[in-house]
mmCIF file of C-alpha atoms in Angstrom:
data_model
loop_
_atom_site.group_PDB
_atom_site.id
_atom_site.type_symbol
_atom_site.label_atom_id
_atom_site.label_comp_id
_atom_site.label_asym_id
_atom_site.label_seq_id
_atom_site.Cartn_x
_atom_site.Cartn_y
_atom_site.Cartn_z
ATOM 1 C CA MET X 1 -126.070 34.799 210.767
ATOM 2 C CA LYS X 2 -123.976 35.518 207.676
ATOM 3 C CA PRO X 3 -121.380 33.387 205.926
ATOM 4 C CA ALA X 4 -117.747 33.877 206.797
ATOM 5 C CA LYS X 5 -115.901 36.652 204.987
ATOM 6 C CA SER X 6 -112.344 36.017 206.138
ATOM 7 C CA ALA X 7 -110.045 33.467 207.736
ATOM 8 C CA GLU X 8 -110.562 35.180 211.100
ATOM 9 C CA THR X 9 -114.337 34.562 211.085
ATOM 10 C CA GLN X 10 -114.179 31.034 209.683
ATOM 11 C CA THR X 11 -114.101 29.247 213.077
ATOM 12 C CA ALA X 12 -116.867 31.448 214.491
ATOM 13 C CA THR X 13 -119.064 30.673 211.511
ATOM 14 C CA LEU X 14 -118.640 26.934 212.037
ATOM 15 C CA ALA X 15 -119.592 27.408 215.686
ATOM 16 C CA GLU X 16 -122.657 29.429 214.699
ATOM 17 C CA ILE X 17 -123.733 26.687 212.309
ATOM 18 C CA ALA X 18 -123.342 24.172 215.127
ATOM 19 C CA ARG X 19 -125.537 26.277 217.426
ATOM 20 C CA ALA X 20 -128.175 26.773 214.725
ATOM 21 C CA ALA X 21 -128.260 23.023 214.106
ATOM 22 C CA GLY X 22 -128.404 22.252 217.804
ATOM 23 C CA VAL X 23 -125.242 20.130 217.688
ATOM 24 C CA SER X 24 -121.626 20.450 218.723
ATOM 25 C CA ALA X 25 -118.870 21.906 216.553
ATOM 26 C CA PRO X 26 -117.172 18.466 216.349
ATOM 27 C CA THR X 27 -120.406 17.083 214.888
ATOM 28 C CA VAL X 28 -120.337 19.747 212.171
ATOM 29 C CA SER X 29 -116.714 18.792 211.500
ATOM 30 C CA LYS X 30 -117.765 15.148 211.172
ATOM 31 C CA VAL X 31 -120.334 16.147 208.547
ATOM 32 C CA LEU X 32 -117.733 18.238 206.706
ATOM 33 C CA ASN X 33 -115.353 15.279 206.695
ATOM 34 C CA GLY X 34 -117.986 12.791 205.488
ATOM 35 C CA ARG X 35 -117.872 10.713 208.642
ATOM 36 C CA ALA X 36 -120.498 7.975 208.826
ATOM 37 C CA ASP X 37 -121.160 8.247 212.579
ATOM 38 C CA VAL X 38 -123.724 11.072 212.266
ATOM 39 C CA ALA X 39 -127.483 10.506 212.298
ATOM 40 C CA ALA X 40 -129.136 11.020 208.906
ATOM 41 C CA ALA X 41 -131.490 13.735 210.178
ATOM 42 C CA THR X 42 -128.594 15.603 211.811
ATOM 43 C CA ARG X 43 -126.495 15.335 208.654
ATOM 44 C CA THR X 44 -129.338 16.712 206.539
ATOM 45 C CA ARG X 45 -129.890 19.624 208.938
ATOM 46 C CA VAL X 46 -126.199 20.544 209.034
ATOM 47 C CA GLU X 47 -125.787 20.210 205.252
ATOM 48 C CA GLU X 48 -128.737 22.536 204.693
ATOM 49 C CA LEU X 49 -127.218 25.159 206.993
ATOM 50 C CA LEU X 50 -123.807 24.837 205.326
ATOM 51 C CA ARG X 51 -125.464 25.318 201.945
ATOM 52 C CA THR X 52 -127.693 28.196 203.055
ATOM 53 C CA HIS X 53 -124.823 30.167 204.544
ATOM 54 C CA GLY X 54 -122.332 29.406 201.805
ATOM 55 C CA TYR X 55 -119.820 27.857 204.203
ATOM 56 C CA ARG X 56 -116.524 27.114 202.494
ATOM 57 C CA ARG X 57 -113.581 25.521 204.219
ATOM 58 C CA ARG X 58 -110.337 27.359 203.585
ATOM 59 C CA ARG X 59 -108.238 25.352 201.138
ATOM 60 C CA ALA X 60 -105.185 25.723 203.343
ATOM 61 C CA GLU X 61 -107.122 23.987 206.121
ATOM 62 C CA ALA X 62 -108.627 21.296 203.896
ATOM 63 C CA SER X 63 -106.110 18.472 204.195
ATOM 64 C CA ARG X 64 -106.219 16.486 200.973
ATOM 65 C CA SER X 65 -105.596 12.872 200.116
ATOM 66 C CA PRO X 66 -103.260 12.237 197.147
ATOM 67 C CA LEU X 67 -106.214 11.325 194.904
ATOM 68 C CA ILE X 68 -108.282 12.429 191.927
ATOM 69 C CA ASP X 69 -111.826 11.066 191.831
ATOM 70 C CA LEU X 70 -112.902 10.035 188.316
ATOM 71 C CA VAL X 71 -116.644 9.415 187.935
ATOM 72 C CA PHE X 72 -118.304 7.745 184.926
ATOM 73 C CA HIS X 73 -122.009 7.372 184.271
ATOM 74 C CA GLU X 74 -121.065 3.985 182.760
ATOM 75 C CA LEU X 75 -117.740 2.177 182.878
ATOM 76 C CA GLU X 76 -117.740 -0.589 180.305
ATOM 77 C CA SER X 77 -116.106 0.352 177.020
ATOM 78 C CA ALA X 78 -112.885 1.220 175.213
ATOM 79 C CA TRP X 79 -114.135 4.822 175.281
ATOM 80 C CA ALA X 80 -113.748 4.836 179.074
ATOM 81 C CA MET X 81 -110.238 3.403 178.831
ATOM 82 C CA GLU X 82 -109.094 6.370 176.732
ATOM 83 C CA VAL X 83 -110.435 8.747 179.395
ATOM 84 C CA ILE X 84 -108.828 6.809 182.243
ATOM 85 C CA ARG X 85 -105.506 6.906 180.402
ATOM 86 C CA GLY X 86 -105.654 10.702 180.125
ATOM 87 C CA VAL X 87 -106.479 11.296 183.802
ATOM 88 C CA GLU X 88 -103.843 8.756 184.861
ATOM 89 C CA ASN X 89 -101.194 10.588 182.797
ATOM 90 C CA VAL X 90 -101.782 13.825 184.696
ATOM 91 C CA ALA X 91 -102.249 12.160 188.093
ATOM 92 C CA ARG X 92 -99.013 10.196 187.733
ATOM 93 C CA ASP X 93 -97.009 13.317 186.923
ATOM 94 C CA ALA X 94 -98.513 15.027 189.990
ATOM 95 C CA GLY X 95 -97.771 12.076 192.289
ATOM 96 C CA LEU X 96 -101.472 11.265 192.710
ATOM 97 C CA SER X 97 -103.637 8.164 192.338
ATOM 98 C CA VAL X 98 -107.037 7.846 190.637
ATOM 99 C CA VAL X 99 -110.219 6.539 192.273
ATOM 100 C CA LEU X 100 -112.832 5.243 189.803
ATOM 101 C CA SER X 101 -116.567 5.429 190.430
ATOM 102 C CA GLU X 102 -119.597 4.580 188.296
ATOM 103 C CA SER X 103 -123.092 5.996 188.674
ATOM 104 C CA ALA X 104 -124.772 2.978 187.007
ATOM 105 C CA GLY X 105 -126.102 4.946 184.042
ATOM 106 C CA ARG X 106 -127.432 7.864 186.093
ATOM 107 C CA LEU X 107 -126.389 11.335 184.980
ATOM 108 C CA THR X 108 -125.758 12.339 188.609
ATOM 109 C CA PRO X 109 -124.021 10.121 191.192
ATOM 110 C CA GLY X 110 -125.945 8.969 194.249
ATOM 111 C CA ARG X 111 -125.768 10.734 197.608
ATOM 112 C CA THR X 112 -123.623 7.958 199.076
ATOM 113 C CA TRP X 113 -120.939 8.812 196.527
ATOM 114 C CA ALA X 114 -120.879 12.459 197.613
ATOM 115 C CA ASP X 115 -120.389 11.468 201.249
ATOM 116 C CA GLN X 116 -117.573 9.115 200.270
ATOM 117 C CA VAL X 117 -115.825 11.884 198.329
ATOM 118 C CA ALA X 118 -116.116 14.216 201.315
ATOM 119 C CA ALA X 119 -114.506 11.519 203.474
ATOM 120 C CA ARG X 120 -111.680 10.882 200.955
ATOM 121 C CA ARG X 121 -110.932 14.618 200.504
ATOM 122 C CA PRO X 122 -109.328 14.229 197.054
ATOM 123 C CA HIS X 123 -107.474 16.978 195.222
ATOM 124 C CA GLY X 124 -110.434 17.173 192.849
ATOM 125 C CA VAL X 125 -113.229 15.371 191.011
ATOM 126 C CA VAL X 126 -113.556 14.783 187.254
ATOM 127 C CA LEU X 127 -117.058 13.750 186.169
ATOM 128 C CA VAL X 128 -117.528 12.173 182.722
ATOM 129 C CA LEU X 129 -120.845 12.478 180.839
ATOM 130 C CA SER X 130 -122.508 13.313 184.110
ATOM 131 C CA GLY X 131 -122.906 16.146 186.579
ATOM 132 C CA LEU X 132 -123.886 17.101 190.100
ATOM 133 C CA ASP X 133 -127.151 18.227 191.585
ATOM 134 C CA GLU X 134 -127.293 21.399 193.656
ATOM 135 C CA SER X 135 -126.794 19.696 197.016
ATOM 136 C CA GLN X 136 -123.795 17.694 195.753
ATOM 137 C CA ARG X 137 -122.176 20.805 194.329
ATOM 138 C CA ALA X 138 -122.726 22.615 197.613
ATOM 139 C CA LEU X 139 -121.231 19.691 199.533
ATOM 140 C CA LEU X 140 -118.032 19.693 197.457
ATOM 141 C CA THR X 141 -117.808 23.489 197.480
ATOM 142 C CA SER X 142 -118.105 23.647 201.274
ATOM 143 C CA ARG X 143 -115.161 21.208 201.508
ATOM 144 C CA SER X 144 -113.141 23.180 198.916
ATOM 145 C CA ILE X 145 -113.032 20.113 196.639
ATOM 146 C CA PRO X 146 -112.905 21.415 193.039
ATOM 147 C CA PHE X 147 -114.699 19.567 190.247
ATOM 148 C CA VAL X 148 -114.708 19.609 186.440
ATOM 149 C CA VAL X 149 -117.219 17.995 184.082
ATOM 150 C CA MET X 150 -115.843 16.326 180.953
ATOM 151 C CA ASP X 151 -118.217 16.040 177.986
ATOM 152 C CA PRO X 152 -121.237 17.184 180.026
ATOM 153 C CA ALA X 153 -124.471 15.332 179.366
ATOM 154 C CA GLY X 154 -126.545 18.506 179.562
ATOM 155 C CA ASP X 155 -125.890 22.187 179.994
ATOM 156 C CA PRO X 156 -123.549 22.274 183.008
ATOM 157 C CA GLY X 157 -124.422 25.888 183.790
ATOM 158 C CA PRO X 158 -122.273 29.004 183.587
ATOM 159 C CA ASP X 159 -120.567 28.368 186.927
ATOM 160 C CA VAL X 160 -119.373 24.789 186.264
ATOM 161 C CA PRO X 161 -115.918 24.227 184.716
ATOM 162 C CA SER X 162 -116.155 21.797 181.795
ATOM 163 C CA ILE X 163 -114.135 20.238 178.980
ATOM 164 C CA GLY X 164 -115.797 19.137 175.753
ATOM 165 C CA ALA X 165 -115.271 18.651 172.031
ATOM 166 C CA THR X 166 -116.623 20.268 168.881
ATOM 167 C CA ASN X 167 -119.399 17.701 168.451
ATOM 168 C CA TRP X 168 -121.500 19.809 166.082
ATOM 169 C CA GLN X 169 -118.519 20.377 163.805
ATOM 170 C CA GLY X 170 -117.753 16.657 163.891
ATOM 171 C CA GLY X 171 -121.276 15.705 162.843
ATOM 172 C CA LEU X 172 -121.100 18.294 160.071
ATOM 173 C CA ALA X 173 -117.750 16.973 158.793
ATOM 174 C CA ALA X 174 -118.899 13.333 158.853
ATOM 175 C CA THR X 175 -122.069 14.034 156.874
ATOM 176 C CA ARG X 176 -120.419 16.470 154.479
ATOM 177 C CA HIS X 177 -117.879 13.741 153.635
ATOM 178 C CA LEU X 178 -120.721 11.408 152.649
ATOM 179 C CA VAL X 179 -122.443 14.146 150.640
ATOM 180 C CA ASP X 180 -119.207 14.898 148.784
ATOM 181 C CA LEU X 181 -118.951 11.223 147.844
ATOM 182 C CA GLY X 182 -122.354 11.527 146.153
ATOM 183 C CA HIS X 183 -124.710 10.078 148.759
ATOM 184 C CA THR X 184 -128.121 11.717 148.900
ATOM 185 C CA ARG X 185 -129.944 9.328 151.233
ATOM 186 C CA ILE X 186 -127.975 9.356 154.468
ATOM 187 C CA GLY X 187 -129.205 7.859 157.741
ATOM 188 C CA ALA X 188 -128.058 8.524 161.289
ATOM 189 C CA ILE X 189 -128.009 6.479 164.480
ATOM 190 C CA SER X 190 -127.648 8.977 167.293
ATOM 191 C CA GLY X 191 -126.823 8.532 170.945
ATOM 192 C CA PRO X 192 -129.278 9.286 173.774
ATOM 193 C CA SER X 193 -131.240 12.478 173.167
ATOM 194 C CA ARG X 194 -130.682 13.530 176.793
ATOM 195 C CA MET X 195 -126.951 13.932 176.106
ATOM 196 C CA MET X 196 -125.791 17.266 174.734
ATOM 197 C CA CYS X 197 -122.942 15.728 172.709
ATOM 198 C CA SER X 198 -125.386 13.399 170.953
ATOM 199 C CA ARG X 199 -127.786 16.207 170.057
ATOM 200 C CA ALA X 200 -124.926 18.362 168.781
ATOM 201 C CA ARG X 201 -123.681 15.602 166.444
ATOM 202 C CA VAL X 202 -127.147 15.124 164.949
ATOM 203 C CA ASP X 203 -127.550 18.895 164.586
ATOM 204 C CA GLY X 204 -124.285 18.920 162.619
ATOM 205 C CA TYR X 205 -125.611 16.071 160.459
ATOM 206 C CA ARG X 206 -128.777 18.038 159.699
ATOM 207 C CA ALA X 207 -126.803 21.215 158.989
ATOM 208 C CA ALA X 208 -124.665 19.388 156.415
ATOM 209 C CA LEU X 209 -127.753 18.061 154.616
ATOM 210 C CA ASP X 210 -129.385 21.493 154.678
ATOM 211 C CA THR X 211 -126.261 23.183 153.324
ATOM 212 C CA ALA X 212 -126.146 20.648 150.477
ATOM 213 C CA GLY X 213 -129.826 21.226 149.667
ATOM 214 C CA LEU X 214 -130.769 17.669 150.637
ATOM 215 C CA PRO X 215 -133.995 16.899 152.522
ATOM 216 C CA ALA X 216 -133.549 15.703 156.096
ATOM 217 C CA ASP X 217 -135.834 12.676 156.388
ATOM 218 C CA PRO X 218 -136.757 12.307 160.108
ATOM 219 C CA SER X 219 -137.472 8.618 159.588
ATOM 220 C CA LEU X 220 -133.785 8.042 158.779
ATOM 221 C CA VAL X 221 -132.639 9.343 162.193
ATOM 222 C CA LEU X 222 -132.909 6.688 164.900
ATOM 223 C CA THR X 223 -132.009 7.137 168.561
ATOM 224 C CA GLY X 224 -129.569 4.680 170.102
ATOM 225 C CA ASP X 225 -127.607 4.546 173.336
ATOM 226 C CA PHE X 226 -123.970 4.620 172.137
ATOM 227 C CA HIS X 227 -123.648 0.824 172.536
ATOM 228 C CA HIS X 228 -122.882 -1.903 169.975
ATOM 229 C CA ASP X 229 -126.264 -3.600 170.378
ATOM 230 C CA ALA X 230 -128.106 -0.404 169.456
ATOM 231 C CA GLY X 231 -126.032 -0.046 166.295
ATOM 232 C CA TYR X 232 -126.893 -3.616 165.327
ATOM 233 C CA ARG X 233 -130.596 -3.397 166.133
ATOM 234 C CA LEU X 234 -131.195 0.023 164.592
ATOM 235 C CA GLY X 235 -128.916 -0.835 161.687
ATOM 236 C CA LEU X 236 -131.165 -3.757 160.786
ATOM 237 C CA GLU X 237 -134.160 -1.443 160.978
ATOM 238 C CA LEU X 238 -132.595 1.063 158.568
ATOM 239 C CA LEU X 239 -131.126 -1.462 156.144
ATOM 240 C CA ARG X 240 -134.308 -3.542 155.819
ATOM 241 C CA ARG X 241 -136.240 -0.568 154.485
ATOM 242 C CA PRO X 242 -137.141 -0.729 150.782
ATOM 243 C CA ASP X 243 -135.825 2.827 150.473
ATOM 244 C CA ARG X 244 -132.800 2.189 152.678
ATOM 245 C CA PRO X 245 -129.998 4.750 153.033
ATOM 246 C CA THR X 246 -126.793 4.232 151.086
ATOM 247 C CA ALA X 247 -124.750 5.706 153.923
ATOM 248 C CA VAL X 248 -125.107 6.021 157.704
ATOM 249 C CA PHE X 249 -123.500 8.337 160.247
ATOM 250 C CA ALA X 250 -123.415 6.072 163.277
ATOM 251 C CA GLY X 251 -122.901 8.667 166.018
ATOM 252 C CA ASN X 252 -120.064 6.765 167.703
ATOM 253 C CA ASP X 253 -117.679 3.931 166.867
ATOM 254 C CA LEU X 254 -119.415 1.275 168.963
ATOM 255 C CA GLN X 255 -122.710 1.818 167.146
ATOM 256 C CA ALA X 256 -120.803 1.795 163.842
ATOM 257 C CA LEU X 257 -119.452 -1.663 164.712
ATOM 258 C CA GLY X 258 -122.985 -2.833 165.470
ATOM 259 C CA LEU X 259 -124.029 -1.486 162.068
ATOM 260 C CA TYR X 260 -121.179 -3.471 160.474
ATOM 261 C CA GLU X 261 -122.678 -6.626 161.987
ATOM 262 C CA ALA X 262 -126.160 -5.772 160.723
ATOM 263 C CA ALA X 263 -124.833 -5.177 157.204
ATOM 264 C CA ARG X 264 -122.974 -8.512 157.183
ATOM 265 C CA GLU X 265 -126.099 -10.325 158.367
ATOM 266 C CA LEU X 266 -128.052 -8.847 155.442
ATOM 267 C CA GLY X 267 -125.328 -9.717 152.934
ATOM 268 C CA MET X 268 -124.251 -6.107 152.338
ATOM 269 C CA ARG X 269 -120.654 -5.116 151.705
ATOM 270 C CA ILE X 270 -118.974 -2.062 153.219
ATOM 271 C CA PRO X 271 -118.319 0.268 151.463
ATOM 272 C CA GLU X 272 -119.615 -1.159 148.152
ATOM 273 C CA ASP X 273 -123.237 -1.375 149.318
ATOM 274 C CA LEU X 274 -123.144 0.840 152.404
ATOM 275 C CA SER X 275 -120.847 3.620 153.592
ATOM 276 C CA VAL X 276 -120.393 4.019 157.357
ATOM 277 C CA VAL X 277 -118.915 6.847 159.448
ATOM 278 C CA GLY X 278 -118.389 6.619 163.212
ATOM 279 C CA PHE X 279 -117.344 9.066 165.903
ATOM 280 C CA ASP X 280 -114.562 8.877 168.547
ATOM 281 C CA ASP X 281 -111.709 7.139 166.649
ATOM 282 C CA LEU X 282 -111.229 4.413 169.222
ATOM 283 C CA PRO X 283 -108.234 2.116 168.550
ATOM 284 C CA VAL X 284 -110.582 -0.662 167.377
ATOM 285 C CA SER X 285 -111.764 1.536 164.486
ATOM 286 C CA ARG X 286 -108.386 0.981 162.796
ATOM 287 C CA TRP X 287 -108.477 -2.784 163.243
ATOM 288 C CA VAL X 288 -111.910 -3.731 161.906
ATOM 289 C CA GLY X 289 -112.432 -4.764 158.305
ATOM 290 C CA PRO X 290 -112.690 -2.478 156.521
ATOM 291 C CA PRO X 291 -111.016 0.167 158.752
ATOM 292 C CA LEU X 292 -113.639 2.673 159.871
ATOM 293 C CA THR X 293 -113.929 6.241 158.637
ATOM 294 C CA THR X 294 -114.669 8.219 161.796
ATOM 295 C CA VAL X 295 -114.470 11.574 163.526
ATOM 296 C CA ARG X 296 -111.575 11.736 165.934
ATOM 297 C CA GLN X 297 -112.611 12.999 169.335
ATOM 298 C CA PRO X 298 -109.416 13.621 171.349
ATOM 299 C CA LEU X 299 -110.593 11.672 174.394
ATOM 300 C CA THR X 300 -107.207 11.256 176.062
ATOM 301 C CA GLU X 301 -106.355 14.933 175.547
ATOM 302 C CA MET X 302 -109.793 15.962 176.870
ATOM 303 C CA ALA X 303 -109.261 13.868 179.990
ATOM 304 C CA GLU X 304 -105.782 15.320 180.485
ATOM 305 C CA ALA X 305 -107.185 18.841 180.155
ATOM 306 C CA ALA X 306 -109.931 18.081 182.689
ATOM 307 C CA ALA X 307 -107.446 16.656 185.200
ATOM 308 C CA ARG X 308 -105.043 19.583 184.786
ATOM 309 C CA LEU X 309 -107.894 22.059 185.214
ATOM 310 C CA VAL X 310 -109.193 20.452 188.412
ATOM 311 C CA LEU X 311 -105.682 20.535 189.908
ATOM 312 C CA GLU X 312 -105.263 24.191 188.918
ATOM 313 C CA LEU X 313 -108.575 25.039 190.585
ATOM 314 C CA GLY X 314 -107.389 23.316 193.744
ATOM 315 C CA ARG X 315 -104.197 25.370 193.847
ATOM 316 C CA GLU X 316 -105.842 28.753 193.399
ATOM 317 C CA ARG X 317 -106.554 30.839 196.478
ATOM 318 C CA GLU X 318 -109.286 32.934 194.864
ATOM 319 C CA GLU X 319 -112.340 31.806 192.947
ATOM 320 C CA ARG X 320 -112.365 32.421 189.203
ATOM 321 C CA SER X 321 -114.937 32.363 186.471
ATOM 322 C CA ALA X 322 -115.890 28.898 185.263
ATOM 323 C CA THR X 323 -113.896 27.625 182.320
ATOM 324 C CA ARG X 324 -115.477 26.011 179.259
ATOM 325 C CA VAL X 325 -112.981 24.445 176.846
ATOM 326 C CA GLU X 326 -113.808 22.637 173.589
ATOM 327 C CA LEU X 327 -111.107 20.608 171.825
ATOM 328 C CA ALA X 328 -111.252 20.215 168.062
ATOM 329 C CA THR X 329 -112.587 17.099 166.345
ATOM 330 C CA ARG X 330 -111.181 15.879 163.011
ATOM 331 C CA LEU X 331 -112.491 13.597 160.261
ATOM 332 C CA VAL X 332 -110.290 10.520 159.692
ATOM 333 C CA VAL X 333 -111.018 8.931 156.308
ATOM 334 C CA ARG X 334 -110.366 5.200 156.011
ATOM 335 C CA SER X 335 -111.939 2.414 153.944
ATOM 336 C CA SER X 336 -115.566 2.262 155.129
ATOM 337 C CA THR X 337 -116.797 5.056 152.833
ATOM 338 C CA ALA X 338 -117.022 5.273 149.048
ATOM 339 C CA ALA X 339 -119.261 6.663 146.324
ATOM 340 C CA PRO X 340 -122.698 4.988 146.170
ATOM 341 C CA ALA X 341 -123.055 2.105 143.759
ATOM 342 C CA ALA X 342 -124.452 3.051 140.366
ATOM 343 C CA GLY X 343 -128.201 2.528 140.180
#
């Protein structure tokens, strides 16, 4: 048995899959539509056959709900609100609604989520800081549900459309700014090492030090989780050192705010005693005292680009090469950075 090659053989292929699985064609249709009334063993057997034979429902036949699925690995910060705003902007203009999901910190959603998406039949799926395993990708592909990964946690692969930002360049610009101010002992609080954006920012930090001829002290680079508490906890660790840094690149704005709290607790003034640079340029970075120097990541624009791309993929009749787009980051200088104090 071979996968279908044309619209004329599509129905026959579904029937062949049903025969190979030992079930009826309506049962295969139930699996394709994410229906719950199919035994788990039967569903697994049918899904494996669909994946093996590359079954793909014709888009013209795949009736869609007026939805975009937006999936976060975590949904609990102002960062997420900027992304939601961007997807909502595009969905609203297209007459669609947005369904939010969270994978509870996992970098791939659970299997239940994939079945629910198949049942909803949205126009497309936008995944944020996460991705899909092989079986989930095959499930969406067989239903002709396009997907795009925004700010992928790891390498999404050459066949996965994705939208990102110039994280390496942002880390370089943040650290170079501190070097130009005269700082020579610069710490960093990174995000999770499993995330590609976090590694790229730290690589940019190291590149800026290397270009300036400054030693990169590994003990000054601590690994956080992009949350406020990590910035506070790791900030205390850095600032209590007898040879503490005079400046810190905090990796994101939430960790920078945690570092602010650590500095206040230790009686340090920003920027007189400590310069701080964040990453993201969330609205709160303009409101804190002093206003935070940060790298602007165009989160809303990235989300809009991801939503537009997933809708374009859904409209196209033919498959195309995966798209990888990176939007530019930009250093925004405010009042949290200054030259190091004399002595």
